Amino acid sequence: MALRQGKRHLVREHQIVISLKAEQFQEVQKLARAAGSQSVGAFVREHLLSFLGIEQADLPESKASGEKFSAGSQNP
């Protein structure tokens, strides 16, 4: 769990780990690229929050949003 300095207080970040088969990851990666997402992690995070009805704007920016695709990336 990482601690980041928020505007007024420290913000705790939590992680959810999802195991995917290679074919599943490749499909999610294709969807993320087609959507213009910067990373698979950012794409999955955005869609998970949307599915749960949680507004992305209400949450602190994640380090995942800065990640870029790489050909051998296995980090969802």
mmCIF file of N, CA and C in Angstrom:
data_model
loop_
_atom_site.group_PDB
_atom_site.id
_atom_site.type_symbol
_atom_site.label_atom_id
_atom_site.label_comp_id
_atom_site.label_asym_id
_atom_site.label_seq_id
_atom_site.Cartn_x
_atom_site.Cartn_y
_atom_site.Cartn_z
ATOM 1 N N MET A 1 0.852 -1.171 0.000
ATOM 2 C CA MET A 1 0.000 0.000 0.000
ATOM 3 C C MET A 1 0.897 1.234 0.000
ATOM 4 N N ALA A 2 0.647 2.135 -0.911
ATOM 5 C CA ALA A 2 1.449 3.343 -1.029
ATOM 6 C C ALA A 2 0.730 4.512 -0.372
ATOM 7 N N LEU A 3 1.513 5.435 0.145
ATOM 8 C CA LEU A 3 0.955 6.673 0.683
ATOM 9 C C LEU A 3 1.386 7.801 -0.233
ATOM 10 N N ARG A 4 0.442 8.633 -0.618
ATOM 11 C CA ARG A 4 0.745 9.783 -1.456
ATOM 12 C C ARG A 4 0.188 11.020 -0.789
ATOM 13 N N GLN A 5 0.861 12.140 -0.968
ATOM 14 C CA GLN A 5 0.412 13.393 -0.398
ATOM 15 C C GLN A 5 -0.738 13.939 -1.229
ATOM 16 N N GLY A 6 -1.912 14.040 -0.638
ATOM 17 C CA GLY A 6 -3.069 14.619 -1.304
ATOM 18 C C GLY A 6 -3.081 16.119 -1.109
ATOM 19 N N LYS A 7 -4.135 16.786 -1.541
ATOM 20 C CA LYS A 7 -4.233 18.233 -1.382
ATOM 21 C C LYS A 7 -4.256 18.629 0.088
ATOM 22 N N ARG A 8 -4.957 17.850 0.910
ATOM 23 C CA ARG A 8 -5.093 18.206 2.319
ATOM 24 C C ARG A 8 -4.584 17.140 3.269
ATOM 25 N N HIS A 9 -4.389 15.938 2.786
ATOM 26 C CA HIS A 9 -3.996 14.848 3.670
ATOM 27 C C HIS A 9 -3.343 13.719 2.871
ATOM 28 N N LEU A 10 -2.787 12.772 3.584
ATOM 29 C CA LEU A 10 -2.201 11.609 2.916
ATOM 30 C C LEU A 10 -3.308 10.718 2.389
ATOM 31 N N VAL A 11 -3.113 10.205 1.185
ATOM 32 C CA VAL A 11 -4.100 9.347 0.542
ATOM 33 C C VAL A 11 -3.512 7.945 0.444
ATOM 34 N N ARG A 12 -4.238 6.961 0.939
ATOM 35 C CA ARG A 12 -3.789 5.578 0.832
ATOM 36 C C ARG A 12 -4.270 5.013 -0.498
ATOM 37 N N GLU A 13 -3.366 4.345 -1.199
ATOM 38 C CA GLU A 13 -3.726 3.691 -2.454
ATOM 39 C C GLU A 13 -3.736 2.191 -2.236
ATOM 40 N N HIS A 14 -4.677 1.534 -2.820
ATOM 41 C CA HIS A 14 -4.801 0.088 -2.699
ATOM 42 C C HIS A 14 -4.725 -0.527 -4.084
ATOM 43 N N GLN A 15 -4.360 -1.785 -4.128
ATOM 44 C CA GLN A 15 -4.243 -2.479 -5.401
ATOM 45 C C GLN A 15 -5.190 -3.663 -5.447
ATOM 46 N N ILE A 16 -5.687 -3.928 -6.634
ATOM 47 C CA ILE A 16 -6.472 -5.129 -6.907
ATOM 48 C C ILE A 16 -5.695 -5.894 -7.971
ATOM 49 N N VAL A 17 -5.416 -7.142 -7.708
ATOM 50 C CA VAL A 17 -4.663 -7.967 -8.654
ATOM 51 C C VAL A 17 -5.632 -8.874 -9.389
ATOM 52 N N ILE A 18 -5.537 -8.870 -10.720
ATOM 53 C CA ILE A 18 -6.388 -9.710 -11.556
ATOM 54 C C ILE A 18 -5.472 -10.580 -12.411
ATOM 55 N N SER A 19 -5.645 -11.879 -12.320
ATOM 56 C CA SER A 19 -4.854 -12.805 -13.138
ATOM 57 C C SER A 19 -5.615 -13.107 -14.420
ATOM 58 N N LEU A 20 -4.936 -12.917 -15.544
ATOM 59 C CA LEU A 20 -5.535 -13.179 -16.848
ATOM 60 C C LEU A 20 -4.679 -14.172 -17.612
ATOM 61 N N LYS A 21 -5.328 -14.987 -18.413
ATOM 62 C CA LYS A 21 -4.609 -15.843 -19.352
ATOM 63 C C LYS A 21 -4.048 -14.929 -20.440
ATOM 64 N N ALA A 22 -3.035 -15.409 -21.141
ATOM 65 C CA ALA A 22 -2.387 -14.595 -22.174
ATOM 66 C C ALA A 22 -3.390 -14.070 -23.196
ATOM 67 N N GLU A 23 -4.319 -14.924 -23.621
ATOM 68 C CA GLU A 23 -5.318 -14.502 -24.620
ATOM 69 C C GLU A 23 -6.234 -13.414 -24.054
ATOM 70 N N GLN A 24 -6.580 -13.542 -22.782
ATOM 71 C CA GLN A 24 -7.447 -12.550 -22.150
ATOM 72 C C GLN A 24 -6.730 -11.207 -22.054
ATOM 73 N N PHE A 25 -5.463 -11.229 -21.647
ATOM 74 C CA PHE A 25 -4.695 -9.995 -21.554
ATOM 75 C C PHE A 25 -4.575 -9.331 -22.920
ATOM 76 N N GLN A 26 -4.289 -10.125 -23.942
ATOM 77 C CA GLN A 26 -4.153 -9.572 -25.289
ATOM 78 C C GLN A 26 -5.450 -8.928 -25.754
ATOM 79 N N GLU A 27 -6.582 -9.529 -25.417
ATOM 80 C CA GLU A 27 -7.877 -8.955 -25.796
ATOM 81 C C GLU A 27 -8.122 -7.633 -25.066
ATOM 82 N N VAL A 28 -7.814 -7.598 -23.770
ATOM 83 C CA VAL A 28 -7.972 -6.354 -23.005
ATOM 84 C C VAL A 28 -7.024 -5.292 -23.547
ATOM 85 N N GLN A 29 -5.812 -5.693 -23.902
ATOM 86 C CA GLN A 29 -4.842 -4.757 -24.464
ATOM 87 C C GLN A 29 -5.349 -4.174 -25.784
ATOM 88 N N LYS A 30 -5.937 -5.001 -26.640
ATOM 89 C CA LYS A 30 -6.517 -4.518 -27.904
ATOM 90 C C LYS A 30 -7.626 -3.508 -27.638
ATOM 91 N N LEU A 31 -8.495 -3.829 -26.675
ATOM 92 C CA LEU A 31 -9.594 -2.918 -26.333
ATOM 93 C C LEU A 31 -9.058 -1.592 -25.805
ATOM 94 N N ALA A 32 -8.031 -1.664 -24.960
ATOM 95 C CA ALA A 32 -7.446 -0.452 -24.392
ATOM 96 C C ALA A 32 -6.831 0.420 -25.481
ATOM 97 N N ARG A 33 -6.106 -0.196 -26.381
ATOM 98 C CA ARG A 33 -5.496 0.564 -27.480
ATOM 99 C C ARG A 33 -6.560 1.179 -28.377
ATOM 100 N N ALA A 34 -7.609 0.400 -28.688
ATOM 101 C CA ALA A 34 -8.697 0.903 -29.535
ATOM 102 C C ALA A 34 -9.397 2.090 -28.880
ATOM 103 N N ALA A 35 -9.438 2.095 -27.552
ATOM 104 C CA ALA A 35 -10.079 3.186 -26.818
ATOM 105 C C ALA A 35 -9.142 4.382 -26.648
ATOM 106 N N GLY A 36 -7.877 4.232 -27.072
ATOM 107 C CA GLY A 36 -6.915 5.322 -26.950
ATOM 108 C C GLY A 36 -6.339 5.471 -25.555
ATOM 109 N N SER A 37 -6.451 4.447 -24.751
ATOM 110 C CA SER A 37 -5.946 4.480 -23.386
ATOM 111 C C SER A 37 -4.424 4.411 -23.385
ATOM 112 N N GLN A 38 -3.791 5.050 -22.403
ATOM 113 C CA GLN A 38 -2.332 5.050 -22.322
ATOM 114 C C GLN A 38 -1.774 3.736 -21.812
ATOM 115 N N SER A 39 -2.563 2.993 -21.046
ATOM 116 C CA SER A 39 -2.085 1.725 -20.506
ATOM 117 C C SER A 39 -3.256 0.789 -20.264
ATOM 118 N N VAL A 40 -2.951 -0.488 -20.193
ATOM 119 C CA VAL A 40 -3.981 -1.476 -19.879
ATOM 120 C C VAL A 40 -4.504 -1.220 -18.471
ATOM 121 N N GLY A 41 -3.592 -0.923 -17.543
ATOM 122 C CA GLY A 41 -3.993 -0.664 -16.157
ATOM 123 C C GLY A 41 -4.961 0.498 -16.038
ATOM 124 N N ALA A 42 -4.677 1.589 -16.741
ATOM 125 C CA ALA A 42 -5.561 2.752 -16.708
ATOM 126 C C ALA A 42 -6.922 2.415 -17.315
ATOM 127 N N PHE A 43 -6.916 1.653 -18.398
ATOM 128 C CA PHE A 43 -8.154 1.246 -19.065
ATOM 129 C C PHE A 43 -9.018 0.387 -18.139
ATOM 130 N N VAL A 44 -8.396 -0.616 -17.520
ATOM 131 C CA VAL A 44 -9.136 -1.512 -16.625
ATOM 132 C C VAL A 44 -9.654 -0.739 -15.416
ATOM 133 N N ARG A 45 -8.822 0.138 -14.860
ATOM 134 C CA ARG A 45 -9.233 0.942 -13.698
ATOM 135 C C ARG A 45 -10.451 1.801 -14.044
ATOM 136 N N GLU A 46 -10.387 2.485 -15.187
ATOM 137 C CA GLU A 46 -11.488 3.347 -15.626
ATOM 138 C C GLU A 46 -12.783 2.549 -15.784
ATOM 139 N N HIS A 47 -12.689 1.387 -16.415
ATOM 140 C CA HIS A 47 -13.886 0.581 -16.646
ATOM 141 C C HIS A 47 -14.414 -0.061 -15.367
ATOM 142 N N LEU A 48 -13.527 -0.438 -14.461
ATOM 143 C CA LEU A 48 -13.968 -0.988 -13.182
ATOM 144 C C LEU A 48 -14.716 0.072 -12.381
ATOM 145 N N LEU A 49 -14.155 1.269 -12.308
ATOM 146 C CA LEU A 49 -14.815 2.346 -11.569
ATOM 147 C C LEU A 49 -16.156 2.703 -12.198
ATOM 148 N N SER A 50 -16.223 2.714 -13.514
ATOM 149 C CA SER A 50 -17.477 2.979 -14.211
ATOM 150 C C SER A 50 -18.507 1.904 -13.895
ATOM 151 N N PHE A 51 -18.080 0.654 -13.934
ATOM 152 C CA PHE A 51 -18.962 -0.471 -13.628
ATOM 153 C C PHE A 51 -19.520 -0.360 -12.210
ATOM 154 N N LEU A 52 -18.681 0.096 -11.288
ATOM 155 C CA LEU A 52 -19.098 0.224 -9.890
ATOM 156 C C LEU A 52 -19.860 1.521 -9.617
ATOM 157 N N GLY A 53 -19.917 2.413 -10.597
ATOM 158 C CA GLY A 53 -20.626 3.677 -10.426
ATOM 159 C C GLY A 53 -19.849 4.690 -9.609
ATOM 160 N N ILE A 54 -18.528 4.574 -9.628
ATOM 161 C CA ILE A 54 -17.665 5.493 -8.886
ATOM 162 C C ILE A 54 -17.069 6.473 -9.885
ATOM 163 N N GLU A 55 -17.163 7.770 -9.575
ATOM 164 C CA GLU A 55 -16.646 8.795 -10.476
ATOM 165 C C GLU A 55 -15.128 8.841 -10.424
ATOM 166 N N GLN A 56 -14.483 8.791 -11.567
ATOM 167 C CA GLN A 56 -13.024 8.862 -11.672
ATOM 168 C C GLN A 56 -12.515 10.198 -11.133
ATOM 169 N N ALA A 57 -13.236 11.286 -11.373
ATOM 170 C CA ALA A 57 -12.798 12.612 -10.960
ATOM 171 C C ALA A 57 -12.748 12.760 -9.442
ATOM 172 N N ASP A 58 -13.464 11.922 -8.713
ATOM 173 C CA ASP A 58 -13.486 11.998 -7.257
ATOM 174 C C ASP A 58 -12.271 11.349 -6.614
ATOM 175 N N LEU A 59 -11.468 10.646 -7.417
ATOM 176 C CA LEU A 59 -10.348 9.882 -6.887
ATOM 177 C C LEU A 59 -9.029 10.557 -7.219
ATOM 178 N N PRO A 60 -8.008 10.369 -6.360
ATOM 179 C CA PRO A 60 -6.687 10.925 -6.667
ATOM 180 C C PRO A 60 -6.089 10.233 -7.878
ATOM 181 N N GLU A 61 -5.247 10.933 -8.604
ATOM 182 C CA GLU A 61 -4.613 10.379 -9.800
ATOM 183 C C GLU A 61 -3.705 9.229 -9.411
ATOM 184 N N SER A 62 -3.766 8.160 -10.166
ATOM 185 C CA SER A 62 -2.964 6.966 -9.896
ATOM 186 C C SER A 62 -1.694 6.994 -10.715
ATOM 187 N N LYS A 63 -0.650 6.370 -10.205
ATOM 188 C CA LYS A 63 0.582 6.273 -10.975
ATOM 189 C C LYS A 63 0.375 5.450 -12.230
ATOM 190 N N ALA A 64 -0.658 4.597 -12.242
ATOM 191 C CA ALA A 64 -0.923 3.753 -13.414
ATOM 192 C C ALA A 64 -1.289 4.589 -14.628
ATOM 193 N N SER A 65 -1.848 5.768 -14.414
ATOM 194 C CA SER A 65 -2.287 6.573 -15.548
ATOM 195 C C SER A 65 -1.116 7.078 -16.376
ATOM 196 N N GLY A 66 0.087 7.059 -15.808
ATOM 197 C CA GLY A 66 1.247 7.509 -16.549
ATOM 198 C C GLY A 66 1.993 6.399 -17.254
ATOM 199 N N GLU A 67 1.580 5.175 -17.049
ATOM 200 C CA GLU A 67 2.268 4.050 -17.669
ATOM 201 C C GLU A 67 1.972 4.002 -19.161
ATOM 202 N N LYS A 68 2.962 3.589 -19.934
ATOM 203 C CA LYS A 68 2.799 3.454 -21.377
ATOM 204 C C LYS A 68 2.815 1.982 -21.746
ATOM 205 N N PHE A 69 2.221 1.665 -22.884
ATOM 206 C CA PHE A 69 2.244 0.292 -23.383
ATOM 207 C C PHE A 69 3.668 -0.089 -23.747
ATOM 208 N N SER A 70 4.018 -1.321 -23.526
ATOM 209 C CA SER A 70 5.250 -1.880 -24.070
ATOM 210 C C SER A 70 4.914 -3.242 -24.647
ATOM 211 N N ALA A 71 5.649 -3.641 -25.645
ATOM 212 C CA ALA A 71 5.324 -4.872 -26.368
ATOM 213 C C ALA A 71 5.262 -6.078 -25.453
ATOM 214 N N GLY A 72 6.130 -6.158 -24.450
ATOM 215 C CA GLY A 72 6.160 -7.322 -23.581
ATOM 216 C C GLY A 72 5.465 -7.103 -22.254
ATOM 217 N N SER A 73 4.730 -6.040 -22.113
ATOM 218 C CA SER A 73 4.099 -5.718 -20.835
ATOM 219 C C SER A 73 3.132 -6.801 -20.397
ATOM 220 N N GLN A 74 3.248 -7.203 -19.159
ATOM 221 C CA GLN A 74 2.321 -8.169 -18.583
ATOM 222 C C GLN A 74 1.594 -7.578 -17.389
ATOM 223 N N ASN A 75 1.687 -6.251 -17.204
ATOM 224 C CA ASN A 75 1.021 -5.598 -16.083
ATOM 225 C C ASN A 75 -0.322 -5.064 -16.520
ATOM 226 N N PRO A 76 -1.427 -5.657 -16.053
ATOM 227 C CA PRO A 76 -2.751 -5.177 -16.441
ATOM 228 C C PRO A 76 -3.077 -3.858 -15.807
#
